[in-house]
Coordinates of C-alpha atoms and ligand atoms in Angstrom, one line a residue:
M12 CA 84.4 110.0 85.8
V13 CA 84.3 106.4 84.4
L14 CA 83.7 105.4 80.8
N15 CA 83.3 101.9 79.5
G16 CA 83.9 100.0 76.2
K17 CA 85.2 96.7 75.0
G18 CA 88.7 95.7 76.0
A19 CA 90.1 94.8 72.7
A20 CA 93.9 94.5 73.4
P21 CA 95.0 93.6 76.9
G22 CA 97.0 95.7 79.4
A23 CA 96.7 98.8 81.5
A24 CA 98.1 102.3 81.4
V25 CA 98.1 105.6 83.1
G26 CA 98.8 108.9 81.2
G27 CA 97.6 112.0 79.5
I28 CA 94.9 112.0 76.9
F29 CA 95.8 112.9 73.3
I30 CA 92.7 113.7 71.3
Y31 CA 93.3 112.6 67.7
N32 CA 91.2 113.7 64.8
E33 CA 88.4 115.5 66.5
K34 CA 85.0 115.0 64.9
F35 CA 85.0 116.7 61.5
H36 CA 82.0 119.1 61.3
I37 CA 80.7 120.6 58.1
P38 CA 80.9 124.4 58.4
S39 CA 77.7 126.3 58.0
E40 CA 77.5 128.9 55.2
A41 CA 78.7 132.1 56.8
V42 CA 79.9 135.6 55.9
V43 CA 83.1 137.1 57.4
P44 CA 82.3 139.9 59.9
S45 CA 82.9 143.2 58.3
G46 CA 86.5 144.3 58.5
E47 CA 87.7 140.9 59.5
E48 CA 88.5 139.7 56.0
Q49 CA 92.2 140.1 56.4
V50 CA 92.1 138.3 59.7
H51 CA 90.4 135.2 58.0
L52 CA 92.8 135.3 55.2
D53 CA 95.9 135.5 57.4
R54 CA 94.5 132.6 59.4
Y55 CA 94.0 130.5 56.3
K56 CA 97.5 131.2 55.2
L57 CA 98.9 130.3 58.6
I58 CA 97.0 127.0 58.8
K59 CA 98.0 126.1 55.2
N60 CA 101.6 126.4 56.1
Q61 CA 101.1 124.5 59.3
V62 CA 99.5 121.7 57.2
L63 CA 102.4 121.7 54.9
N64 CA 104.8 121.3 57.8
E65 CA 102.7 118.6 59.4
L66 CA 102.7 116.7 56.1
D67 CA 106.5 117.1 55.8
E68 CA 106.9 115.7 59.3
I69 CA 104.6 112.7 58.7
K70 CA 106.3 112.0 55.3
L71 CA 109.7 111.9 56.9
S72 CA 108.6 109.6 59.7
V73 CA 106.6 107.2 57.4
Q74 CA 109.6 107.2 54.9
K75 CA 111.7 105.4 57.5
I76 CA 109.0 102.7 58.1
D77 CA 107.4 102.3 54.7
P78 CA 108.6 104.4 51.7
G79 CA 105.7 103.3 49.5
K80 CA 103.2 105.0 51.8
A81 CA 105.3 108.2 52.1
S82 CA 104.4 109.3 48.6
I83 CA 100.8 109.9 49.6
F84 CA 101.8 112.7 51.9
E85 CA 103.9 114.3 49.1
A86 CA 100.8 114.3 46.9
H87 CA 98.8 115.9 49.8
K88 CA 101.3 118.7 50.0
E89 CA 100.9 119.5 46.4
I90 CA 97.2 119.7 46.9
A91 CA 97.5 122.0 49.9
D92 CA 99.8 124.2 47.8
D93 CA 97.7 124.0 44.6
I94 CA 97.7 127.4 42.7
I95 CA 94.0 127.5 41.7
I96 CA 92.9 126.6 45.2
N97 CA 95.2 129.2 46.7
E98 CA 93.8 131.9 44.4
E99 CA 90.2 130.9 44.9
I100 CA 90.1 130.8 48.7
P101 CA 91.5 134.4 49.2
A102 CA 89.2 135.6 46.5
K103 CA 86.1 134.1 48.2
I104 CA 87.1 135.6 51.5
L105 CA 88.1 139.1 50.3
K106 CA 85.6 139.6 47.4
E107 CA 82.6 137.5 48.3
K108 CA 83.0 138.0 52.1
W109 CA 82.8 134.2 52.8
A110 CA 84.0 133.1 56.3
G111 CA 87.4 131.3 56.0
D112 CA 86.1 127.8 57.0
W113 CA 83.2 128.1 54.6
A114 CA 85.5 129.2 51.8
I115 CA 87.9 126.3 52.5
Y116 CA 85.0 123.8 52.6
Q117 CA 83.3 125.1 49.4
V118 CA 86.4 125.6 47.2
Y119 CA 87.6 122.2 47.9
E120 CA 84.1 120.9 47.3
T121 CA 84.0 122.5 43.9
V122 CA 87.3 120.9 42.9
M123 CA 86.2 117.5 44.2
S124 CA 82.9 117.6 42.4
V125 CA 84.7 118.3 39.1
L126 CA 87.1 115.5 39.7
R127 CA 84.4 113.0 40.6
K128 CA 82.6 113.7 37.3
T129 CA 85.5 112.9 35.0
N130 CA 85.5 109.7 33.1
D131 CA 89.1 109.0 33.9
P132 CA 89.1 106.9 37.1
L133 CA 92.7 107.9 37.8
I134 CA 91.6 111.6 38.0
A135 CA 88.3 110.9 39.8
E136 CA 90.1 109.0 42.5
R137 CA 92.1 112.1 43.5
A138 CA 88.9 113.5 45.1
V139 CA 89.8 111.4 48.1
D140 CA 93.0 113.2 48.6
F141 CA 91.4 116.6 48.3
D142 CA 88.9 115.5 51.0
D143 CA 91.8 114.4 53.3
V144 CA 93.7 117.7 52.9
R145 CA 90.5 119.7 53.5
A146 CA 89.8 117.7 56.7
R147 CA 93.3 118.5 57.9
L148 CA 92.9 122.3 57.2
L149 CA 89.4 122.5 58.9
R150 CA 90.7 120.5 61.9
L151 CA 93.4 123.1 62.5
W152 CA 91.0 125.9 61.8
Y153 CA 88.6 124.9 64.6
L154 CA 91.2 123.9 67.0
K155 CA 92.8 127.2 66.7
S156 CA 89.7 129.3 66.7
D157 CA 88.5 127.3 69.8
T158 CA 91.6 128.1 71.7
N159 CA 92.9 131.5 70.5
N160 CA 91.6 134.7 69.4
D161 CA 94.9 135.6 67.8
N162 CA 96.3 134.0 64.7
S163 CA 98.8 131.7 66.4
I164 CA 98.6 127.9 66.2
S165 CA 98.3 126.2 69.5
D166 CA 100.7 123.5 70.6
D167 CA 97.8 121.1 70.7
S168 CA 97.1 121.5 67.0
K169 CA 100.8 121.1 66.2
K170 CA 100.9 117.7 68.0
Q171 CA 98.0 116.3 65.9
N172 CA 99.9 113.6 64.3
L173 CA 100.6 110.1 65.4
S174 CA 104.1 109.7 64.0
N175 CA 105.6 112.7 66.0
L176 CA 104.1 112.4 69.4
K177 CA 106.3 114.3 71.8
E178 CA 105.6 112.2 74.9
P179 CA 103.8 109.0 75.8
V180 CA 100.1 109.5 75.5
I181 CA 96.7 107.7 75.6
I182 CA 95.1 108.2 72.2
A183 CA 91.4 109.0 72.1
A184 CA 89.8 109.0 68.7
V185 CA 86.5 108.3 66.9
D186 CA 88.4 105.4 65.2
L187 CA 91.8 105.0 63.6
K188 CA 92.1 104.5 59.9
P189 CA 94.7 102.0 58.6
S190 CA 96.5 105.1 57.2
D191 CA 96.7 106.5 60.8
T192 CA 98.1 103.3 62.2
A193 CA 100.7 103.2 59.4
C194 CA 102.5 106.2 60.9
L195 CA 101.8 105.4 64.6
D196 CA 104.7 106.0 66.9
R197 CA 104.4 102.8 69.0
E198 CA 106.9 103.8 71.6
K199 CA 104.8 106.8 72.5
V200 CA 101.3 105.2 72.6
L201 CA 100.4 104.0 76.1
A202 CA 96.9 103.0 75.1
I203 CA 94.2 103.5 72.4
L204 CA 90.7 104.5 73.1
T205 CA 88.0 104.7 70.4
E206 CA 84.3 105.4 70.0
Q207 CA 84.0 102.9 67.2
G208 CA 85.2 99.5 66.3
G209 CA 84.7 96.1 67.8
L210 CA 87.0 93.3 69.1
T211 CA 87.9 92.2 65.6
S212 CA 88.1 95.6 63.9
H213 CA 91.5 96.5 62.3
T214 CA 92.3 98.9 65.0
A215 CA 91.9 96.0 67.5
I216 CA 94.1 93.7 65.4
I217 CA 96.8 96.4 65.0
A218 CA 96.7 97.3 68.8
K219 CA 97.1 93.7 69.7
S220 CA 99.9 93.1 67.3
Y221 CA 101.8 96.2 68.6
G222 CA 101.1 95.1 72.2
I223 CA 99.2 98.4 73.0
P224 CA 96.3 98.2 75.5
A225 CA 93.0 99.2 73.7
I226 CA 89.5 99.8 74.6
L227 CA 87.1 100.3 71.7
G228 CA 83.4 101.2 71.3
I229 CA 83.4 103.7 74.1
K230 CA 80.2 105.7 73.8
G231 CA 80.5 109.5 74.3
L232 CA 84.4 109.3 74.5
L233 CA 85.3 112.6 72.7
E234 CA 82.5 114.5 74.4
N235 CA 83.9 113.6 77.8
V236 CA 87.7 113.8 77.5
K237 CA 89.9 116.8 77.4
Q238 CA 93.3 117.3 75.7
G239 CA 96.0 116.4 78.2
Q240 CA 93.6 115.1 80.9
L241 CA 94.9 112.4 83.1
A242 CA 93.4 109.0 82.5
A243 CA 93.8 105.4 83.9
V244 CA 93.0 102.6 81.4
D245 CA 92.1 99.1 82.5
A246 CA 91.8 97.3 79.1
Q247 CA 91.0 93.9 80.9
K248 CA 87.8 95.4 82.2
G249 CA 87.2 97.8 79.3
T250 CA 87.1 100.7 81.8
V251 CA 88.7 104.2 81.5
Y252 CA 89.0 106.4 84.6
L253 CA 89.2 110.2 83.9
D254 CA 91.0 112.3 86.5
P255 CA 91.5 109.1 88.6
K256 CA 92.0 109.1 92.3
D257 CA 95.4 108.1 93.7
D258 CA 94.3 104.6 94.7
V259 CA 93.1 103.9 91.1
I260 CA 96.3 105.3 89.7
E261 CA 98.3 103.0 92.0
E262 CA 96.2 100.0 91.2
L263 CA 96.5 100.5 87.4
I264 CA 100.2 101.2 87.5
K265 CA 100.5 97.8 89.4
K266 CA 98.3 96.1 86.8
S267 CA 100.4 97.5 84.0
D268 CA 103.5 96.2 85.7
T269 CA 102.0 92.8 86.3
F270 CA 100.8 92.7 82.7
R271 CA 104.3 93.6 81.4
N272 CA 105.9 91.0 83.7
D273 CA 103.4 88.3 82.7
K274 CA 104.3 89.1 79.0
M275 CA 108.0 88.8 79.8
N276 CA 107.4 85.5 81.5
A277 CA 105.4 84.3 78.4
E278 CA 108.4 85.4 76.2
H279 CA 110.3 82.4 77.6
F280 CA 107.9 80.2 75.5
K281 CA 108.4 82.1 72.3
L282 CA 111.3 80.1 71.0
N283 CA 109.7 76.7 72.1
E284 CA 107.8 74.6 69.7
G285 CA 104.0 74.8 69.9
C286 CA 103.5 71.6 71.8
T287 CA 101.0 70.3 74.4
L288 CA 102.0 68.8 77.7
C289 CA 101.3 65.4 76.3
G290 CA 103.6 66.0 73.3
E291 CA 101.0 66.8 70.5
K292 CA 102.5 69.3 68.0
I293 CA 100.4 72.4 67.3
E294 CA 101.6 74.5 64.4
I295 CA 101.9 78.1 65.1
G296 CA 101.4 80.5 62.2
L297 CA 102.1 84.2 61.9
N298 CA 99.5 86.7 60.6
V299 CA 101.4 89.3 58.5
S300 CA 99.7 92.6 58.3
N301 CA 102.5 94.6 56.6
N302 CA 105.8 93.2 55.6
N303 CA 108.2 95.3 57.5
D304 CA 111.3 93.5 58.8
E305 CA 110.2 93.5 62.5
E306 CA 107.0 91.7 61.7
I307 CA 108.3 89.0 59.3
N308 CA 111.3 88.3 61.4
A309 CA 108.8 86.6 63.7
Q310 CA 109.2 83.7 61.3
E311 CA 112.0 82.5 63.5
F312 CA 109.5 81.4 66.2
T313 CA 106.6 80.4 63.9
D314 CA 106.0 77.4 61.6
F315 CA 104.3 79.2 58.8
A316 CA 102.7 82.5 57.7
G317 CA 99.0 81.6 58.1
L318 CA 97.7 84.9 56.7
F319 CA 99.4 87.6 54.7
R320 CA 96.7 90.4 54.6
T321 CA 97.8 91.9 51.3
E322 CA 95.3 94.6 51.3
F323 CA 97.6 96.5 53.6
L324 CA 99.9 97.0 50.6
F325 CA 97.1 98.7 48.8
M326 CA 95.7 101.0 51.5
G327 CA 96.6 104.4 52.7
R328 CA 98.1 105.5 49.4
N329 CA 96.9 107.3 46.4
K330 CA 98.1 104.9 43.7
L331 CA 97.6 101.1 43.4
P332 CA 100.8 99.2 43.9
A333 CA 102.2 98.0 40.5
E334 CA 102.9 94.4 39.7
E335 CA 106.6 94.9 40.4
E336 CA 106.1 96.4 43.8
Q337 CA 103.8 93.6 44.8
F338 CA 106.1 91.0 43.4
N339 CA 108.9 92.4 45.6
S340 CA 106.8 92.4 48.7
Y341 CA 105.5 88.8 48.2
K342 CA 109.0 87.6 47.3
K343 CA 110.4 89.2 50.4
V344 CA 108.0 87.3 52.7
L345 CA 108.4 84.0 50.8
E346 CA 112.2 84.2 50.9
C347 CA 112.1 85.1 54.6
F348 CA 110.0 82.0 55.4
G349 CA 112.1 79.7 53.1
K350 CA 110.5 76.2 53.0
K351 CA 107.8 77.2 55.5
P352 CA 104.4 77.8 53.9
V353 CA 103.3 81.4 53.3
V354 CA 99.5 81.8 52.9
I355 CA 99.1 84.9 50.7
R356 CA 95.5 86.0 50.8
L357 CA 94.3 87.7 47.6
L358 CA 92.9 91.2 48.0
D359 CA 90.2 91.5 50.8
I360 CA 89.0 95.0 50.1
G361 CA 85.5 96.3 50.9
G362 CA 83.7 96.3 54.3
D363 CA 85.7 98.6 56.5
K364 CA 88.7 98.5 54.2
Q365 CA 88.5 101.0 51.4
L366 CA 91.0 102.1 48.9
A367 CA 91.9 105.7 48.7
S368 CA 93.3 105.0 45.2
L369 CA 90.0 103.8 43.8
E370 CA 86.6 105.5 44.0
Q371 CA 84.3 102.8 45.3
K372 CA 80.5 103.0 45.0
K373 CA 78.9 103.8 48.3
E374 CA 77.1 100.8 49.6
D375 CA 74.4 100.7 52.2
N376 CA 75.7 97.3 53.7
P377 CA 79.4 97.2 52.7
F378 CA 80.1 94.0 54.7
L379 CA 77.4 92.3 52.7
G380 CA 78.4 94.0 49.5
N381 CA 81.2 94.1 46.9
R382 CA 83.9 92.8 49.3
G383 CA 86.8 90.3 49.1
L384 CA 86.6 87.9 46.2
R385 CA 83.5 89.8 44.8
F386 CA 85.6 92.9 44.6
C387 CA 88.4 91.0 42.9
F388 CA 85.9 89.6 40.2
S389 CA 84.5 93.1 39.6
N390 CA 88.0 94.5 39.3
P391 CA 89.7 91.9 37.1
D392 CA 92.7 94.0 36.2
I393 CA 93.6 94.5 39.8
F394 CA 92.9 90.8 40.6
K395 CA 95.0 89.5 37.7
T396 CA 97.9 91.9 38.4
Q397 CA 98.0 90.6 42.0
I398 CA 97.8 86.9 40.8
R399 CA 100.7 87.6 38.4
A400 CA 102.8 89.0 41.2
C401 CA 102.0 86.0 43.4
L402 CA 102.7 83.4 40.8
R403 CA 106.0 85.0 39.8
A404 CA 107.1 85.2 43.4
S405 CA 106.2 81.5 43.8
V406 CA 109.7 80.4 42.8
Y407 CA 111.1 82.1 45.9
G408 CA 109.4 80.0 48.6
N409 CA 106.5 77.9 49.6
L410 CA 103.4 79.7 48.3
W411 CA 99.9 78.9 49.4
L412 CA 97.5 81.1 47.5
M413 CA 94.2 81.9 49.4
L414 CA 90.9 83.5 48.3
P415 CA 89.0 85.7 50.8
M416 CA 85.2 85.8 51.2
V417 CA 84.3 82.7 49.3
G418 CA 80.6 81.8 49.4
S419 CA 80.1 79.0 46.8
L420 CA 81.6 76.4 44.6
D421 CA 81.0 78.8 41.7
D422 CA 83.2 81.4 43.3
I423 CA 86.0 78.8 43.6
K424 CA 85.7 77.5 40.1
K425 CA 85.6 81.1 38.6
A426 CA 88.7 82.1 40.6
K427 CA 90.5 79.0 39.5
E428 CA 89.8 79.7 35.9
I429 CA 91.2 83.2 36.2
I430 CA 94.3 81.9 38.0
K431 CA 94.8 79.3 35.3
D432 CA 94.5 82.0 32.6
V433 CA 97.0 84.2 34.3
K434 CA 99.3 81.2 34.8
N435 CA 99.2 80.3 31.1
T436 CA 99.9 84.0 30.1
L437 CA 102.9 84.0 32.3
L438 CA 104.2 80.7 31.0
N439 CA 103.7 82.0 27.4
E440 CA 105.8 85.1 28.4
G441 CA 108.5 82.7 29.5
E442 CA 108.2 83.4 33.2
K443 CA 109.0 80.6 35.7
I444 CA 106.3 79.5 38.2
G445 CA 107.0 77.4 41.2
E446 CA 104.7 74.9 42.9
Y447 CA 102.0 76.4 45.0
K448 CA 98.9 75.3 46.9
F449 CA 95.4 76.7 46.4
G450 CA 93.0 77.3 49.2
I451 CA 90.1 79.4 50.7
M452 CA 89.1 81.4 53.8
I453 CA 86.1 79.9 55.5
E454 CA 84.3 83.0 56.7
I455 CA 80.9 82.9 55.0
P456 CA 78.6 80.3 56.6
S457 CA 77.3 79.2 53.1
I458 CA 80.7 77.7 52.4
A459 CA 81.4 76.5 55.9
L460 CA 78.3 74.3 55.6
I461 CA 79.3 72.6 52.3
I462 CA 82.9 71.9 52.8
D463 CA 82.3 68.3 51.9
K464 CA 81.1 69.5 48.5
I465 CA 84.1 71.7 47.7
I466 CA 86.9 69.9 49.4
E467 CA 88.1 68.3 46.2
E468 CA 88.7 71.7 44.7
I469 CA 91.1 73.0 47.3
D470 CA 94.3 72.0 49.0
F471 CA 93.7 73.8 52.3
A472 CA 91.5 76.4 54.1
S473 CA 91.8 78.8 56.9
I474 CA 88.9 79.8 59.2
G475 CA 88.4 83.5 59.4
S476 CA 86.6 83.5 62.7
N477 CA 86.3 87.3 62.7
D478 CA 84.0 87.4 59.7
L479 CA 82.5 83.9 60.3
C480 CA 81.2 85.3 63.6
Q481 CA 79.7 88.5 62.0
Y482 CA 78.0 86.5 59.3
L483 CA 76.8 83.8 61.5
C484 CA 75.4 86.0 64.2
A485 CA 74.3 88.7 61.7
A486 CA 76.2 91.4 63.8
D487 CA 78.4 94.0 62.2
R488 CA 81.9 93.5 63.6
M489 CA 82.5 97.3 63.5
N490 CA 79.2 98.4 65.0
S491 CA 79.6 98.8 68.7
S492 CA 75.9 99.1 69.2
V493 CA 75.4 95.5 68.2
E494 CA 78.6 94.2 69.9
N495 CA 76.5 92.1 72.4
Y496 CA 75.2 90.1 69.4
Y497 CA 78.7 89.5 68.0
Q498 CA 79.3 86.4 70.0
Q499 CA 82.5 84.6 69.3
Y500 CA 81.6 82.0 71.9
H501 CA 78.2 81.4 70.4
P502 CA 77.5 77.6 70.3
A503 CA 76.9 77.9 66.6
M504 CA 80.5 79.1 66.1
F505 CA 82.0 76.0 67.7
R506 CA 79.5 73.7 66.0
I507 CA 80.2 75.1 62.5
I508 CA 84.0 75.0 63.1
K509 CA 83.8 71.4 64.3
D510 CA 81.9 70.2 61.3
A511 CA 84.3 72.0 58.9
V512 CA 87.4 70.7 60.7
N513 CA 86.1 67.1 60.6
V514 CA 85.9 67.2 56.8
F515 CA 89.5 68.3 56.6
I516 CA 90.6 65.6 59.1
K517 CA 88.7 63.0 57.1
E518 CA 90.3 64.1 53.8
G519 CA 93.7 64.6 55.2
K520 CA 93.9 68.2 54.2
S521 CA 95.2 71.2 56.0
V522 CA 93.0 73.5 58.0
S523 CA 94.0 76.4 60.2
I524 CA 92.3 79.3 62.0
C525 CA 93.6 82.8 61.4
G526 CA 90.9 84.9 63.1
E527 CA 91.2 86.4 66.6
L528 CA 89.5 83.3 68.1
G529 CA 92.7 81.3 67.4
S530 CA 94.9 83.3 69.8
D531 CA 92.3 83.5 72.5
P532 CA 93.7 81.6 75.5
A533 CA 90.2 80.7 76.6
A534 CA 89.1 79.3 73.2
I535 CA 92.3 77.4 72.4
P536 CA 91.5 74.3 74.4
V537 CA 88.1 74.1 72.6
L538 CA 89.8 74.5 69.2
I539 CA 92.3 71.8 69.9
G540 CA 89.6 69.6 71.3
L541 CA 87.7 70.0 68.0
G542 CA 90.8 68.7 66.1
M543 CA 92.4 72.0 65.0
R544 CA 96.2 71.6 64.9
K545 CA 97.2 74.9 63.2
L546 CA 96.6 78.3 64.9
S547 CA 97.7 81.5 63.2
M548 CA 98.0 84.9 65.0
G549 CA 99.7 88.3 65.2
A550 CA 103.4 88.2 66.4
A551 CA 102.4 89.7 69.8
S552 CA 100.3 86.7 70.7
V553 CA 102.7 83.9 69.8
A554 CA 104.5 83.6 73.2
S555 CA 101.3 83.5 75.3
V556 CA 99.5 81.0 72.9
K557 CA 102.6 78.7 73.2
R558 CA 102.3 79.0 77.0
T559 CA 98.6 78.2 76.9
I560 CA 99.2 75.1 74.7
A561 CA 102.1 73.9 76.9
G562 CA 99.7 73.7 79.8
L563 CA 97.2 71.6 78.0
T564 CA 96.7 67.9 77.2
V565 CA 94.7 66.6 74.2
E566 CA 92.6 64.6 76.6
K567 CA 91.7 67.7 78.6
A568 CA 91.0 69.7 75.4
L569 CA 88.7 66.9 74.1
K570 CA 86.7 67.1 77.4
T571 CA 86.6 70.9 77.3
A572 CA 85.3 70.8 73.6
E573 CA 82.7 68.1 74.6
N574 CA 81.5 70.2 77.5
V575 CA 81.3 73.4 75.4
L576 CA 79.3 71.7 72.7
A577 CA 76.8 70.6 75.3
L578 CA 76.1 74.3 76.3
S579 CA 73.4 76.4 74.8
T580 CA 74.4 80.1 75.1
A581 CA 77.5 82.2 74.5
G582 CA 77.2 83.4 78.2
E583 CA 77.3 79.8 79.5
I584 CA 80.3 79.0 77.4
E585 CA 82.2 82.1 78.4
E586 CA 81.6 81.5 82.0
Y587 CA 82.7 77.9 81.7
L588 CA 85.9 78.7 79.8
H589 CA 86.9 81.5 82.0
E590 CA 86.5 79.4 85.1
R591 CA 88.9 76.9 83.6
Q592 CA 91.7 79.4 82.9
Ligands
LIG626 C1 88.8 86.9 59.7 O1 87.8 87.3 59.1 O2 88.8 86.1 60.7 C2 90.1 87.2 59.1 C3 91.2 86.7 59.6 O3 90.1 88.2 58.1 P1 90.1 89.8 58.4 O4 90.1 90.0 59.9 O5 91.3 90.4 57.7 O6 88.8 90.1 57.8
LIG627 MG1 87.9 88.2 57.1

């Protein structure tokens, strides 16, 4: 059988499927069959203990990578062991004859609705954690009852955790949450397959940065795969072969070897400067998605940190990071980069990035809602705390502070006022503040089209092509059913980038690109031809981008850009660019 999706991170792999996080289904109201009360109760107890063990294991492995995030798993253990819940569930099963899964669902639901109604946001936000623990319990309940009639826990269910994979596998999931990727055992993940997510979703970005082949947006994936089933993945084509024939296995093992060798060849370029064949310097930036040592040590072969996605400090945990914790994180990256600029993007929450530590109002169109800078404005305490941490850290390096999701001059002025106030407060407190630059993301067309009107207010900008594309083409970057409309090669993309870049060139100010388009080997000649001289990307792309640049001349790039601007559709542009590669 063959399944298709979008190849989101290159490569190929052959291995066994590991189904992660099977679809959560809400149990129906059911009574326990007469005489089976004790069986359901024993099953609940067994599952609860399994969840406690699972949480312990995850906590231990996450502790090694990111101690801040490990605390969330301790909190989840406390919930699973909660005295009231563990009195209520047995009582519902034994006295009221509720089926075990229905009892788990309902008892947790009751606690969650009480929490949600409290006026204290710190208490209300805990509902998210109860929901998480309940999903874990029910997942084990169904896995076990699908596979066994006795009360043992199957091996499959024990393996349901991305940090303790026993052998190399191909992950199949609906989607991966950032908290899933936080504990991903990269050595054991051969490939990632998901039903949801597009080319610029966070799963795609993480897969690319870890160098793991990924195919996203595969319709009907979980209905068609089985745990442990052999699969061959061709991420270049976006194709998965289930129970592949020998010739397909052979071909894809070869492809995987070729991909690895090609990557190794590109590695030779890693330590070189980003420089064209004709000697034009192209600055290469690093996108920082968490600040672990492995990632930020990539500063050795980059010229700047073009995007520090600070939201990853805030996600996958049940408490907001305090000012001090943030200060230490920013300081660490700034110190590591020394004199090289570090672009710290203020909190870009909303859209597909939600905070477990904050109950956010459900929105019908979250990508058009209270996202990025708008979220910061509506949560001034969170915003100000982050600015304080950044400004205090400014003395340790070369800080460039950047606003996400800017739509107007009013946005910029309002944010500047807040930053000024925070700065004055800090100075009054006797804090030292170093020099820093102030800039914006260009990702909403309304700002891209008036750069000439706002350029005076900023020192620099970075083009967020991932969001620019979704807003320009009116196609949700996470929704695989509209992926054909999400066209990064749309002529409007190159036209809007060209016009914005021209204003920066004229004013002698810095502009870079930090979206995925900036590391796309086919698009790089166009970007350079349009005048872009700074590209920022995940560490895994640096070597191959430098190799692409080394094979270019500015003259060739100018010609490529001119030809692309003359074309009328994304399809024509794609064909033209791929023919040239
Ligand atoms: C972008 O939108 O291009 C970008 C770099 O930001 P993010 O992907 O984090 O939204
Ligand atoms: Mg963005």
